[in-house]
Amino acid sequence: MKKDYVKRFIKVILSLAVYSLGNAFCVLAGDAGCNAWNTLTIGMSEFFGVRFGIANVCISAVIIILDIILKGKISFGTILNTLLIPIYSDILIALLVLINVKTTVC
């Protein structure tokens, strides 16, 4: 039973990393268009002058607080999502910029 949780945890961690890579490409592509969550995060990060990950954590925290107030279900995956996607996204954006990845829109 414990082994099953370890496998699931590793899958979640890797899945969030892959999702964050997509976020990083979306942020760097700029004109390509993003999903609504990333568009909101990009707008907030530019408005407040903070990194993408910081804006993402703040928005996620507001959503979690609203979820608690409205008595919604918050799982371990929700917390991991809130904490890891912003961290991974910021790291991957920095790495992609560092290795000079060019993103172009066809």
Short mmCIF file of C-alpha atoms in Angstrom, two decimals:
data_model
loop_
_atom_site.label_atom_id
_atom_site.label_comp_id
_atom_site.label_asym_id
_atom_site.label_seq_id
_atom_site.Cartn_x
_atom_site.Cartn_y
_atom_site.Cartn_z
CA MET A 1 0.00 0.00 0.00
CA LYS A 2 2.78 2.43 0.93
CA LYS A 3 4.55 1.69 -2.35
CA ASP A 4 1.42 2.75 -4.25
CA TYR A 5 1.48 6.18 -2.57
CA VAL A 6 5.15 6.64 -3.43
CA LYS A 7 4.46 5.86 -7.10
CA ARG A 8 1.50 8.24 -7.16
CA PHE A 9 3.55 10.97 -5.47
CA ILE A 10 6.36 10.61 -8.02
CA LYS A 11 3.83 10.71 -10.88
CA VAL A 12 2.28 13.90 -9.50
CA ILE A 13 5.68 15.57 -9.07
CA LEU A 14 6.74 14.67 -12.62
CA SER A 15 3.36 15.67 -14.06
CA LEU A 16 3.55 19.08 -12.42
CA ALA A 17 7.07 19.53 -13.80
CA VAL A 18 5.89 18.76 -17.35
CA TYR A 19 2.91 21.09 -16.93
CA SER A 20 5.30 23.80 -15.69
CA LEU A 21 7.46 23.34 -18.77
CA GLY A 22 4.39 24.11 -20.85
CA ASN A 23 3.79 27.19 -18.71
CA ALA A 24 7.37 28.32 -19.25
CA PHE A 25 7.09 27.98 -23.03
CA CYS A 26 3.76 29.80 -22.95
CA VAL A 27 5.19 32.71 -20.95
CA LEU A 28 8.20 32.99 -23.24
CA ALA A 29 6.15 32.68 -26.43
CA GLY A 30 4.09 35.70 -25.48
CA ASP A 31 1.90 36.12 -28.56
CA ALA A 32 1.07 32.45 -28.93
CA GLY A 33 -1.77 32.59 -26.45
CA CYS A 34 -2.20 30.81 -23.16
CA ASN A 35 -4.93 29.23 -21.15
CA ALA A 36 -6.99 31.49 -18.90
CA TRP A 37 -5.07 30.70 -15.72
CA ASN A 38 -1.71 31.58 -17.30
CA THR A 39 -3.12 34.70 -18.91
CA LEU A 40 -4.34 35.90 -15.52
CA THR A 41 -0.98 35.04 -13.94
CA ILE A 42 1.01 36.81 -16.66
CA GLY A 43 -1.19 39.88 -16.35
CA MET A 44 -0.85 39.97 -12.56
CA SER A 45 2.92 39.46 -12.71
CA GLU A 46 3.31 42.32 -15.19
CA PHE A 47 0.91 44.59 -13.28
CA PHE A 48 2.63 44.08 -9.92
CA GLY A 49 6.13 43.66 -11.33
CA VAL A 50 6.77 40.23 -9.81
CA ARG A 51 7.90 36.93 -11.27
CA PHE A 52 5.41 34.53 -12.85
CA GLY A 53 5.74 32.06 -9.97
CA ILE A 54 5.10 34.66 -7.26
CA ALA A 55 1.94 35.83 -9.03
CA ASN A 56 0.85 32.21 -9.44
CA VAL A 57 1.30 31.47 -5.73
CA CYS A 58 -0.67 34.58 -4.76
CA ILE A 59 -3.56 33.75 -7.08
CA SER A 60 -3.58 30.12 -5.93
CA ALA A 61 -3.59 31.22 -2.29
CA VAL A 62 -6.64 33.40 -2.90
CA ILE A 63 -8.41 30.49 -4.60
CA ILE A 64 -7.56 28.13 -1.72
CA ILE A 65 -8.78 30.66 0.84
CA LEU A 66 -12.05 31.02 -1.08
CA ASP A 67 -12.29 27.24 -1.26
CA ILE A 68 -11.86 26.98 2.51
CA ILE A 69 -14.48 29.68 3.12
CA LEU A 70 -16.91 27.93 0.79
CA LYS A 71 -16.13 24.58 2.46
CA GLY A 72 -14.69 23.00 -0.67
CA LYS A 73 -12.46 19.95 -0.65
CA ILE A 74 -8.73 20.63 -0.62
CA SER A 75 -6.50 17.64 -1.17
CA PHE A 76 -2.76 17.05 -0.96
CA GLY A 77 -2.59 17.41 -4.75
CA THR A 78 -4.12 20.88 -4.51
CA ILE A 79 -1.39 21.98 -2.11
CA LEU A 80 1.33 20.44 -4.29
CA ASN A 81 -0.15 22.19 -7.32
CA THR A 82 -0.11 25.53 -5.49
CA LEU A 83 3.47 25.15 -4.31
CA LEU A 84 5.29 23.27 -7.05
CA ILE A 85 3.97 24.69 -10.32
CA PRO A 86 5.14 28.23 -9.50
CA ILE A 87 8.56 27.01 -8.35
CA TYR A 88 9.03 24.75 -11.36
CA SER A 89 7.75 27.43 -13.73
CA ASP A 90 10.15 30.08 -12.44
CA ILE A 91 13.09 27.68 -12.58
CA LEU A 92 12.23 26.52 -16.10
CA ILE A 93 11.64 30.06 -17.37
CA ALA A 94 15.05 31.05 -16.01
CA LEU A 95 16.71 27.98 -17.55
CA LEU A 96 15.08 28.53 -20.93
CA VAL A 97 16.16 32.17 -20.92
CA LEU A 98 19.65 31.14 -19.79
CA ILE A 99 20.08 28.68 -22.65
CA ASN A 100 18.59 31.30 -24.97
CA VAL A 101 15.59 29.33 -26.20
CA LYS A 102 13.91 31.26 -28.99
CA THR A 103 10.17 30.92 -29.10
CA THR A 104 8.51 32.03 -32.28
CA VAL A 105 4.94 32.03 -33.40
CA CYS A 106 4.27 30.70 -36.88
#
